[in-house]
Amino acid sequence: MAAVEHSLFNPAIVSVAIRDAFWKLSPRHMLRNPVMFVVLVGSLLTTISLVREIVTRQGSIGFTLQIALWLWFTVLFANFAEAMAEGRGKAQADSLRKSRRETHAKLLDDPSNHLSIDIVPATNLRAGDYVICTPGDVIPGDGEVVEGVASVDESAITGESAPVVRESGGDRSAVTGGTKVLSDFLIIRITANPGETFIDRMIALVEGASRQKTPNEIALTILLSALTIIFLLAVVTLRPFATYAGAALGVPVLVALLVCLIPTTIGGLLSAIGIAGMDRLIQQNVIAVSGRSVEAAGDVNTLLLDKTGTITLGNREAVEFFPVPGTSVEQLADRAQLSSLPDETPEGRSIVVLAKQRFQIRGREVGAGEGHPEMTFIPFSASTRMSGVDIGTTKLRKGAGDSVSKWVRENKGVVPREIDAIVDRIAREGGTPLVVAESVDGTASVLGAIYLKDIVKGGMRERFDRLRAMGIRTVMITGDNPLTAAAIAKEAGVDDFLAEARPEDKMELIRREQSGGRLVAMTGDGTNDAPALAQADVGVAMNTGTQAAREAGNMVDLDSNPTKLIEIVEIGKQLLMTRGSLTTFSIANDVAKYFAIIPALFLATYPALGALNVMRLHSPESAILASVIFNALIIIALIPLALRGVRYRPAPAGVILRRNLVIYGFGGLVIPFIGIKLIDLILVLVHAV
Amino acid sequence: MTANGWLQIIFFSVVLLAITKPMGLYMLGVYDGRYRWLGFIERPIYKVCGIDPAEDQHWTAYAGGMLLFSLATMLVTYVALRLQGVLPLNPQHFPGVVDRQAFETAASFTTNTNWQSYSGETTMSYFSQMTQLAFHNFASAAVGIAIAVAVIRGIGRRSAGKIGNFWVDTVRGTLYILIPFSIVLALLMVQQGAIQNFSHYLSVTTLEGAKQTLAMGPVASQEAIKQLGTNGGGFFNANSAHPFENPTPWSNFLSMIVIFLIPAGLTYVLGRMVKNQRHGWAVWSAMFILFFAGVTTAYWAEARGNPIHAARGIDTRASAAQPGGNMEGKEVRFGIANSALFATVTTDASCGAVNSMHDSFTPIGGLVPLVNIQLGEVVFGGVGAGMYGMILMVVLTVFIAGLMVGRTPEYLGKKIQSREIRMVMVAVLAAPLVILGFTAIAVVLPEGLKGLNNSGPHGFSEILYAYTSTFGNNGSAFAGLTGSSYFYNTTLGIATIIGRFAVIVPALALAGFLSERKVVADSVGTFPVSSPLFVGLLIAVILIVGALTFFPALALGPIVEHFLMNARSLF
């Protein structure tokens, strides 16, 4: 799925949202939101009063009509906000749905027999079935490759057009339904029943269909409901109080007061904020399994980041040659370059480049030619942990210190003691030592070592500083030895590191952090990451990872970019801040509304209360109407904020709190005074015309 | 306002600050069980009652014990008051207390309210005063402190719902705090001139030659626990305005300090038990600022006096010859500053003792006590009640504002989620339900209106004050309302019970829930609960929740009355 940037008020989305705002008036939907349900009931009561007034031709029909209209608008505006937030997700879901055309599957009765094929609709597949996919086939469902290797176009879900390789075994065995096989063939064991596939889940998530209220949303709803009951009590008892004072209060004004006081602003925008948070993740190409995990992301204390690919660039670079005594540095550089000429890995190429830059050693012909025999490339293998070239009887090898030493000894050579000091020194500086050895006519000798350096990604230190400012600790996970790890950790600016890490060490670290009361976020892609992903509070699985990893995590990053964990945390924080800020704003608004409405209600009985009319509003009617209108319009005015989230800058809690309090707390106190006064002035103007 | 008046208020504030830490340290020792010097009394009590002092109770058991104890003692008092006529120590031969009066009194004293819709000296025998009312003065105070300590424990611990032992906490609070402090205080009061005897009432001839009956009794001993336990139920109807209860400015000062002694000490206990002393002081500061704002407002309003008097050419300025301002309903030996201070202290702390008649205050002066109670009695508050009430407010503050730092709300490392916030809101909801609900009924029913001595907004204030005071377990009266009717005794009694237990039980549940939560590590990203910003936020939440709930009612009572007074109209 392409991360389409939607402008906030896309006309297509707006028109659908307006329609949905009416659909959402159904009581079943309204009951999910107690605050707005009360407004709905209030609107109905006011409308009934209006009808009664029209029938009996008593009361101020025009005034009641306006109150009733604006109350209905209040409900519709809140529904519109939710529909807008959903609309953005729906647009994404539609593009996903397009990829899920009706497909047919080539079902295999027996996975070892590729010839007995039944063509069945993809919807008939069940977990455990085996299918075969050949070039041009759309993979009919989520599954695991059991045989074959093929390039697959996954642009339908990731938006990335470059094909990826999927093969049986290892960490690249998961395939997603709806993606397309481009070459070769795959035998796939289906792992998901129809309706439960990754794409199905994604559609449900972005549409908000399976949206459950998060723990914090539930708690906030309880608070808002209780506040609503408090104001209901305050307003309902006002009628007998007024009777005692000799004043008569009609239903419309009481409903108007109630609706103005109950927290409609946050009540109307609460679900929109939650949906928009998920939506912001989707814009980042991250799919969260639940809103709960987005909330947890805001609470994270510790980030576990894999070194390679996250903190450092995936490849290392040669930066220095260290010859052993008896070998000149030029000689070492020459042999190192020669051994790397056919080596197409980035490390190999960086050795060639370094030798050329330092000693003007030119690259030479690889094939057989004048004056030199053909080179035979010995590629790197996990068992030998070396690579190199054979040129006639001369053999060149480079690789890990211990394996090269072993090779030298096996070839009648002596390993000088000095090489250990060199290797140790490189490791201490955070580099990877690559020992170079040569065997001429059957006798091997060590020439020296190449200093391969991890390249820390640009801007990482600043990002870690930002995280630290928010109280988040970063821990680098690496398979390197502690010396190397410490040096890189220092260079990158992470707070801590875990060296020589095995998967079970990672698990142990997560448990230790959690038992200390910290929430942990991590990324992972391999099957051996799955337990840790499940244990972590926020586990982001890479989309390129295995099915097991994707099942274990509570988020999937379609771009498979582990650095994105930082954005995920920021989105979580921003979501919570938006919720808190608008709650504070909503409650602070009530002060001004009291000053507008209470004197208006009792002006006839107690003219002295006019002293409370600090805004000098024109008349009781205009005061009440202006409050109701402000209350409705503020919902619309805050929709962009609810969808975008409040401005977020990393800082300690105290600083963020002070800033948000000034804007939303103090602002919440002052803005309605200004807004209600302005609306009152406009009302006076309009009615004067 | 005079320099002398301000000096006395500031002196009080300084002494209050000075006593907080020593009192807190002593209370910590008591509730941690470190003091054993009364073990020879303590141990037999546990033995006789079958209490295992080592048992750590789940919050439900704690709450159950508290409810059982309160119900049983309330019933005993009800029966004892009904049978007063046949019980001993009744030299004036008072008859049994009538049904609803006995219910209201039993409920009121059990809940630490001590609303008295009767005159003590013409209704209660010495036996009733000493065995029943005085018992509740101790017991209800001990229960209150125990609850506060248990709630604090729940916050500070990780103990799967276990928050201490109700019986042990109650016994220790009584033995080590209430009884010894009361003995010392009673002696000090006697030294100042309060009476302590079992005499028949005296008949004396006044200077004008008229006959007057002077009520006698064991006043000083009851006076001590009345203030220390923030009970407030006076021996005499005139309460601390009576010269036998509160004879001198020094006894007056002592009374006020003692009212705040335990509540202030509890803020220190909070800091210690949750291992964040700065949080304890932050809570103290929030309480102090609200207190100081209250006393400033009341003092200003009373010293300013009634503009109608000034308009009639009466000199209301303070001078060497006269206190000036509004002296109606105030004792000359206390003056305006100490009356305003006492009114603020007694209503901040759900004590309810009065040394002046709040009904006679100016509208704004009378608004202060009313608002103090409506804020939930959390400004130092009743013994224990102030602390657990404040903790509910702190949790509410953390919940509303905590999200703004970009984390789900947490209080001292413990997540605040739906279970916790539900408990807070139950307690917060009870106030408008009872106060506004009963007031609404009373202002339209003939039974309610019959008790009024004043009309208009002032009459409204009297009814509102009555339910506010009983729900807040304050017990001070605005006077002017005849509360001894069947209707008022019933509804006011119910208000005291809901006001007590609809707050205690949710508070204990909250503590139990929090004790089950694991502690989230502290970092710079955590919502700060000890900064000046937090203090301001806490005050704002307390004011906004209180004001938003009661503003319409207040507007129709003291606020409109104030504007009407300025417009030269009185009720």
Short mmCIF file of N, CA and C in Angstrom, two decimals, chain A residues 453-545:
data_model
loop_
_atom_site.label_atom_id
_atom_site.label_comp_id
_atom_site.label_asym_id
_atom_site.label_seq_id
_atom_site.Cartn_x
_atom_site.Cartn_y
_atom_site.Cartn_z
N LYS A 453 35.61 -0.36 9.53
CA LYS A 453 34.92 0.46 10.51
C LYS A 453 33.42 0.44 10.23
N ASP A 454 32.63 0.34 11.35
CA ASP A 454 31.18 0.49 11.22
C ASP A 454 30.89 1.95 10.99
N ILE A 455 30.04 2.24 10.03
CA ILE A 455 29.70 3.62 9.76
C ILE A 455 28.37 3.93 10.44
N VAL A 456 28.42 4.79 11.47
CA VAL A 456 27.20 5.17 12.17
C VAL A 456 26.39 6.07 11.25
N LYS A 457 25.10 5.78 11.16
CA LYS A 457 24.24 6.58 10.29
C LYS A 457 24.24 8.03 10.73
N GLY A 458 24.11 8.91 9.76
CA GLY A 458 24.09 10.34 10.06
C GLY A 458 22.89 10.69 10.91
N GLY A 459 23.08 11.61 11.84
CA GLY A 459 21.96 12.14 12.63
C GLY A 459 21.48 11.24 13.75
N MET A 460 22.15 10.08 13.94
CA MET A 460 21.67 9.18 14.98
C MET A 460 21.87 9.79 16.37
N ARG A 461 23.06 10.41 16.55
CA ARG A 461 23.35 10.97 17.86
C ARG A 461 22.29 11.99 18.27
N GLU A 462 21.86 12.83 17.32
CA GLU A 462 20.83 13.83 17.62
C GLU A 462 19.51 13.16 18.00
N ARG A 463 19.21 12.08 17.29
CA ARG A 463 17.94 11.41 17.58
C ARG A 463 17.98 10.78 18.97
N PHE A 464 19.13 10.22 19.31
CA PHE A 464 19.23 9.61 20.64
C PHE A 464 19.17 10.69 21.72
N ASP A 465 19.74 11.86 21.41
CA ASP A 465 19.65 12.97 22.36
C ASP A 465 18.20 13.37 22.58
N ARG A 466 17.44 13.39 21.48
CA ARG A 466 16.02 13.73 21.58
C ARG A 466 15.28 12.73 22.44
N LEU A 467 15.60 11.46 22.21
CA LEU A 467 14.94 10.42 23.00
C LEU A 467 15.29 10.57 24.47
N ARG A 468 16.58 10.86 24.73
CA ARG A 468 17.01 11.01 26.12
C ARG A 468 16.26 12.16 26.77
N ALA A 469 16.04 13.23 25.99
CA ALA A 469 15.32 14.39 26.54
C ALA A 469 13.91 14.00 26.95
N MET A 470 13.36 12.98 26.31
CA MET A 470 12.01 12.54 26.67
C MET A 470 12.06 11.46 27.73
N GLY A 471 13.26 11.14 28.21
CA GLY A 471 13.37 10.13 29.25
C GLY A 471 13.40 8.72 28.70
N ILE A 472 13.77 8.56 27.43
CA ILE A 472 13.82 7.22 26.86
C ILE A 472 15.28 6.79 26.69
N ARG A 473 15.58 5.59 27.16
CA ARG A 473 16.93 5.07 27.11
C ARG A 473 17.07 4.18 25.88
N THR A 474 18.19 4.30 25.18
CA THR A 474 18.39 3.44 24.03
C THR A 474 19.48 2.42 24.34
N VAL A 475 19.22 1.19 23.97
CA VAL A 475 20.19 0.12 24.18
C VAL A 475 20.51 -0.51 22.83
N MET A 476 21.81 -0.58 22.50
CA MET A 476 22.22 -1.15 21.22
C MET A 476 22.47 -2.63 21.40
N ILE A 477 21.93 -3.43 20.52
CA ILE A 477 22.12 -4.87 20.58
C ILE A 477 23.06 -5.26 19.44
N THR A 478 24.12 -5.99 19.75
CA THR A 478 25.06 -6.36 18.70
C THR A 478 25.71 -7.70 19.00
N GLY A 479 26.10 -8.35 17.95
CA GLY A 479 26.83 -9.60 18.11
C GLY A 479 28.32 -9.37 18.28
N ASP A 480 28.77 -8.10 18.14
CA ASP A 480 30.18 -7.77 18.28
C ASP A 480 30.68 -8.07 19.68
N ASN A 481 32.03 -8.12 19.79
CA ASN A 481 32.58 -8.29 21.13
C ASN A 481 32.42 -6.98 21.91
N PRO A 482 32.51 -7.07 23.24
CA PRO A 482 32.23 -5.90 24.08
C PRO A 482 33.10 -4.69 23.74
N LEU A 483 34.37 -4.90 23.36
CA LEU A 483 35.25 -3.78 23.04
C LEU A 483 34.72 -2.98 21.87
N THR A 484 34.42 -3.70 20.78
CA THR A 484 33.89 -3.06 19.59
C THR A 484 32.57 -2.38 19.91
N ALA A 485 31.72 -3.12 20.61
CA ALA A 485 30.38 -2.60 20.91
C ALA A 485 30.49 -1.30 21.69
N ALA A 486 31.39 -1.27 22.68
CA ALA A 486 31.51 -0.08 23.52
C ALA A 486 31.93 1.12 22.68
N ALA A 487 32.87 0.89 21.75
CA ALA A 487 33.35 2.01 20.93
C ALA A 487 32.25 2.55 20.04
N ILE A 488 31.47 1.63 19.43
CA ILE A 488 30.40 2.09 18.54
C ILE A 488 29.29 2.77 19.35
N ALA A 489 29.00 2.19 20.52
CA ALA A 489 27.96 2.78 21.36
C ALA A 489 28.33 4.21 21.71
N LYS A 490 29.63 4.41 21.97
CA LYS A 490 30.09 5.75 22.34
C LYS A 490 29.95 6.70 21.15
N GLU A 491 30.34 6.18 19.99
CA GLU A 491 30.29 7.04 18.81
C GLU A 491 28.84 7.41 18.45
N ALA A 492 27.93 6.41 18.57
CA ALA A 492 26.55 6.66 18.17
C ALA A 492 25.78 7.44 19.23
N GLY A 493 26.28 7.40 20.46
CA GLY A 493 25.60 8.14 21.52
C GLY A 493 24.45 7.39 22.16
N VAL A 494 24.45 6.05 22.08
CA VAL A 494 23.40 5.30 22.77
C VAL A 494 23.75 5.23 24.25
N ASP A 495 22.73 4.91 25.08
CA ASP A 495 22.95 4.93 26.52
C ASP A 495 23.62 3.66 27.01
N ASP A 496 23.37 2.55 26.31
CA ASP A 496 23.87 1.28 26.81
C ASP A 496 23.98 0.32 25.63
N PHE A 497 24.68 -0.79 25.85
CA PHE A 497 24.77 -1.77 24.76
C PHE A 497 24.77 -3.17 25.33
N LEU A 498 24.38 -4.09 24.49
CA LEU A 498 24.43 -5.51 24.85
C LEU A 498 25.28 -6.18 23.78
N ALA A 499 26.48 -6.64 24.18
CA ALA A 499 27.42 -7.19 23.21
C ALA A 499 27.32 -8.70 23.17
N GLU A 500 27.84 -9.26 22.08
CA GLU A 500 27.83 -10.72 21.89
C GLU A 500 26.45 -11.29 22.20
N ALA A 501 25.43 -10.58 21.70
CA ALA A 501 24.06 -10.91 22.08
C ALA A 501 23.55 -12.11 21.30
N ARG A 502 23.01 -13.07 22.03
CA ARG A 502 22.27 -14.15 21.40
C ARG A 502 20.78 -13.85 21.62
N PRO A 503 19.89 -14.49 20.86
CA PRO A 503 18.47 -14.18 21.03
C PRO A 503 18.02 -14.32 22.48
N GLU A 504 18.53 -15.33 23.18
CA GLU A 504 18.07 -15.50 24.56
C GLU A 504 18.58 -14.38 25.48
N ASP A 505 19.72 -13.76 25.10
CA ASP A 505 20.21 -12.62 25.87
C ASP A 505 19.27 -11.43 25.72
N LYS A 506 18.77 -11.29 24.50
CA LYS A 506 17.84 -10.21 24.19
C LYS A 506 16.59 -10.36 25.06
N MET A 507 16.09 -11.58 25.12
CA MET A 507 14.91 -11.90 25.92
C MET A 507 15.15 -11.57 27.39
N GLU A 508 16.34 -11.99 27.84
CA GLU A 508 16.71 -11.77 29.24
C GLU A 508 16.75 -10.27 29.55
N LEU A 509 17.29 -9.49 28.60
CA LEU A 509 17.39 -8.04 28.79
C LEU A 509 16.00 -7.42 28.87
N ILE A 510 15.10 -7.88 28.01
CA ILE A 510 13.73 -7.34 28.03
C ILE A 510 13.08 -7.63 29.37
N ARG A 511 13.25 -8.88 29.83
CA ARG A 511 12.64 -9.25 31.11
C ARG A 511 13.19 -8.40 32.24
N ARG A 512 14.52 -8.16 32.19
CA ARG A 512 15.15 -7.41 33.27
C ARG A 512 14.63 -5.97 33.26
N GLU A 513 14.53 -5.39 32.07
CA GLU A 513 14.02 -4.03 31.97
C GLU A 513 12.58 -3.96 32.49
N GLN A 514 11.78 -4.93 32.11
CA GLN A 514 10.37 -4.91 32.49
C GLN A 514 10.20 -5.11 33.99
N SER A 515 11.04 -5.94 34.59
CA SER A 515 10.89 -6.15 36.02
C SER A 515 11.32 -4.90 36.78
N GLY A 516 12.12 -4.04 36.13
CA GLY A 516 12.47 -2.76 36.74
C GLY A 516 11.41 -1.71 36.47
N GLY A 517 10.25 -2.11 35.92
CA GLY A 517 9.16 -1.17 35.70
C GLY A 517 9.30 -0.37 34.43
N ARG A 518 10.08 -0.85 33.48
CA ARG A 518 10.22 -0.10 32.24
C ARG A 518 9.50 -0.81 31.09
N LEU A 519 8.97 -0.01 30.19
CA LEU A 519 8.34 -0.58 29.01
C LEU A 519 9.37 -0.60 27.88
N VAL A 520 9.38 -1.70 27.15
CA VAL A 520 10.44 -1.92 26.17
C VAL A 520 9.86 -1.98 24.77
N ALA A 521 10.53 -1.31 23.84
CA ALA A 521 10.16 -1.42 22.43
C ALA A 521 11.34 -1.99 21.67
N MET A 522 11.08 -2.84 20.67
CA MET A 522 12.16 -3.40 19.88
C MET A 522 11.66 -3.72 18.48
N THR A 523 12.61 -3.94 17.59
CA THR A 523 12.24 -4.41 16.26
C THR A 523 12.87 -5.77 16.05
N GLY A 524 12.32 -6.53 15.12
CA GLY A 524 12.90 -7.83 14.84
C GLY A 524 12.33 -8.39 13.56
N ASP A 525 13.06 -9.31 12.97
CA ASP A 525 12.53 -9.91 11.74
C ASP A 525 12.66 -11.43 11.71
N GLY A 526 13.63 -11.97 12.43
CA GLY A 526 13.87 -13.40 12.32
C GLY A 526 12.94 -14.21 13.20
N THR A 527 12.85 -15.50 12.91
CA THR A 527 12.04 -16.38 13.72
C THR A 527 12.56 -16.41 15.15
N ASN A 528 13.90 -16.32 15.30
CA ASN A 528 14.43 -16.36 16.66
C ASN A 528 14.19 -15.05 17.41
N ASP A 529 13.69 -14.02 16.72
CA ASP A 529 13.30 -12.78 17.39
C ASP A 529 11.88 -12.87 17.95
N ALA A 530 11.12 -13.87 17.48
CA ALA A 530 9.69 -13.89 17.79
C ALA A 530 9.39 -13.86 19.29
N PRO A 531 10.07 -14.68 20.10
CA PRO A 531 9.74 -14.63 21.53
C PRO A 531 9.99 -13.25 22.13
N ALA A 532 11.09 -12.62 21.74
CA ALA A 532 11.41 -11.30 22.27
C ALA A 532 10.39 -10.27 21.78
N LEU A 533 9.97 -10.40 20.52
CA LEU A 533 8.96 -9.47 19.98
C LEU A 533 7.67 -9.58 20.77
N ALA A 534 7.34 -10.83 21.13
CA ALA A 534 6.10 -11.04 21.87
C ALA A 534 6.24 -10.51 23.30
N GLN A 535 7.43 -10.65 23.86
CA GLN A 535 7.65 -10.22 25.25
C GLN A 535 7.70 -8.70 25.37
N ALA A 536 8.24 -8.04 24.34
CA ALA A 536 8.38 -6.58 24.40
C ALA A 536 7.01 -5.93 24.43
N ASP A 537 6.93 -4.74 25.05
CA ASP A 537 5.65 -4.05 25.12
C ASP A 537 5.25 -3.51 23.75
N VAL A 538 6.24 -3.06 23.00
CA VAL A 538 5.99 -2.67 21.62
C VAL A 538 6.98 -3.47 20.77
N GLY A 539 6.48 -4.40 19.98
CA GLY A 539 7.33 -5.21 19.13
C GLY A 539 7.01 -4.90 17.68
N VAL A 540 7.96 -4.30 17.00
CA VAL A 540 7.72 -3.95 15.60
C VAL A 540 8.41 -4.98 14.72
N ALA A 541 7.59 -5.74 13.98
CA ALA A 541 8.15 -6.75 13.09
C ALA A 541 8.40 -6.11 11.73
N MET A 542 9.50 -6.52 11.10
CA MET A 542 9.78 -6.03 9.76
C MET A 542 8.94 -6.85 8.78
N ASN A 543 8.44 -6.17 7.78
CA ASN A 543 7.59 -6.87 6.82
C ASN A 543 8.37 -7.93 6.05
N THR A 544 9.70 -7.73 5.92
CA THR A 544 10.51 -8.73 5.23
C THR A 544 10.74 -9.95 6.10
N GLY A 545 10.33 -9.86 7.35
CA GLY A 545 10.64 -10.93 8.29
C GLY A 545 9.78 -12.16 8.10
#
